[in-house]
mmCIF file of C-alpha atoms in Angstrom:
data_model
loop_
_atom_site.group_PDB
_atom_site.id
_atom_site.type_symbol
_atom_site.label_atom_id
_atom_site.label_comp_id
_atom_site.label_asym_id
_atom_site.label_seq_id
_atom_site.Cartn_x
_atom_site.Cartn_y
_atom_site.Cartn_z
ATOM 1 C CA MET A 70 165.000 61.308 -76.088
ATOM 2 C CA PRO A 71 162.891 63.588 -73.852
ATOM 3 C CA THR A 72 161.867 62.206 -70.470
ATOM 4 C CA ARG A 73 159.314 63.678 -68.072
ATOM 5 C CA TYR A 74 160.766 64.186 -64.597
ATOM 6 C CA ALA A 75 159.228 65.260 -61.329
ATOM 7 C CA TYR A 76 161.157 67.189 -58.720
ATOM 8 C CA MET A 77 160.619 68.122 -55.111
ATOM 9 C CA ILE A 78 162.712 70.560 -53.115
ATOM 10 C CA THR A 79 162.547 70.258 -49.347
ATOM 11 C CA ARG A 80 164.221 71.918 -46.406
ATOM 12 C CA LEU A 81 166.867 69.664 -44.865
ATOM 13 C CA ASP A 82 166.146 70.867 -41.320
ATOM 14 C CA THR A 83 162.417 70.070 -41.297
ATOM 15 C CA GLY A 84 161.764 68.093 -44.481
ATOM 16 C CA ARG A 85 159.059 70.595 -45.397
ATOM 17 C CA ARG A 86 158.333 70.932 -49.113
ATOM 18 C CA MET A 87 159.358 74.235 -50.661
ATOM 19 C CA SER A 88 158.727 73.511 -54.321
ATOM 20 C CA SER A 89 157.662 70.711 -56.645
ATOM 21 C CA GLY A 90 156.641 70.141 -60.215
ATOM 22 C CA THR A 91 157.313 68.296 -63.437
ATOM 23 C CA LEU A 92 159.260 69.112 -66.578
ATOM 24 C CA VAL A 93 160.613 67.447 -69.675
ATOM 25 C CA LEU A 94 164.359 66.909 -69.875
ATOM 26 C CA ILE A 95 166.255 65.985 -73.001
ATOM 27 C CA GLY A 96 169.003 63.637 -71.905
ATOM 28 C CA ASP A 97 169.545 62.385 -68.381
ATOM 29 C CA ASP A 98 171.695 64.988 -66.621
ATOM 30 C CA THR A 99 169.603 65.091 -63.466
ATOM 31 C CA ALA A 100 172.504 66.541 -61.434
ATOM 32 C CA LYS A 101 172.595 69.613 -63.674
ATOM 33 C CA LEU A 102 168.805 69.867 -63.503
ATOM 34 C CA ALA A 103 168.854 69.663 -59.698
ATOM 35 C CA ASP A 104 171.579 72.316 -59.484
ATOM 36 C CA SER A 105 169.504 74.668 -61.638
ATOM 37 C CA LEU A 106 166.339 74.021 -59.615
ATOM 38 C CA LEU A 107 168.170 74.581 -56.313
ATOM 39 C CA THR A 108 169.606 77.873 -57.593
ATOM 40 C CA GLN A 109 166.154 79.041 -58.673
ATOM 41 C CA ASN A 110 164.675 77.962 -55.340
ATOM 42 C CA ARG A 111 167.296 79.954 -53.402
ATOM 43 C CA VAL A 112 166.247 83.088 -55.303
ATOM 44 C CA GLU A 113 162.516 82.481 -54.941
ATOM 45 C CA HIS A 114 162.771 81.545 -51.247
ATOM 46 C CA SER A 115 165.581 83.846 -50.138
ATOM 47 C CA TYR A 116 164.023 84.138 -46.655
ATOM 48 C CA TYR A 117 165.375 80.647 -45.932
ATOM 49 C CA ALA A 118 169.171 80.455 -45.817
ATOM 50 C CA GLY A 119 169.424 76.797 -44.811
ATOM 51 C CA SER A 120 170.237 73.702 -46.838
ATOM 52 C CA ARG A 121 167.817 72.151 -49.283
ATOM 53 C CA ARG A 122 167.373 68.759 -50.946
ATOM 54 C CA CYS A 123 166.237 68.379 -54.537
ATOM 55 C CA SER A 124 164.792 64.967 -55.342
ATOM 56 C CA VAL A 125 164.355 64.063 -59.016
ATOM 57 C CA TRP A 126 162.696 61.021 -60.601
ATOM 58 C CA PRO A 127 161.075 59.948 -63.873
ATOM 59 C CA GLN A 128 157.345 60.681 -63.687
ATOM 60 C CA PRO A 129 154.904 59.260 -66.247
ATOM 61 C CA ALA A 130 152.252 61.763 -67.376
ATOM 62 C CA ASP A 131 149.399 59.469 -66.363
ATOM 63 C CA VAL A 132 150.593 59.036 -62.747
ATOM 64 C CA PRO A 133 149.637 61.641 -60.109
ATOM 65 C CA MET A 134 152.416 63.542 -58.338
ATOM 66 C CA PRO A 135 153.161 61.900 -54.957
ATOM 67 C CA ASP A 136 153.159 63.831 -51.661
ATOM 68 C CA THR A 137 156.747 62.791 -50.948
ATOM 69 C CA ALA A 138 159.641 61.818 -53.181
ATOM 70 C CA PRO A 139 159.748 58.089 -53.903
ATOM 71 C CA VAL A 140 162.570 55.962 -52.513
ATOM 72 C CA THR A 141 163.917 55.537 -56.045
ATOM 73 C CA ALA A 142 164.420 59.292 -56.532
ATOM 74 C CA GLU A 143 167.889 60.765 -56.968
ATOM 75 C CA HIS A 144 168.673 63.214 -54.155
ATOM 76 C CA TYR A 145 170.924 66.266 -54.425
ATOM 77 C CA ASP A 146 171.696 68.451 -51.413
ATOM 78 C CA GLY A 147 172.574 72.083 -51.708
#
């Protein structure tokens, strides 16, 4: 069953947001999703060679995107 997820990628050194958005995922392999998003972010933001964190969480369509990842988000560092 498709689930809408939000993601936020931040720099680990400063916590500054580099990328965020929502997408629909079939299944629940958020680790694979985070790996793909981190890879894409490294290409798009190649000026920054440091570590990043990708936070992923279910995000209902009728709820606005938060400014920071919620405490319940899954976090993947890369």
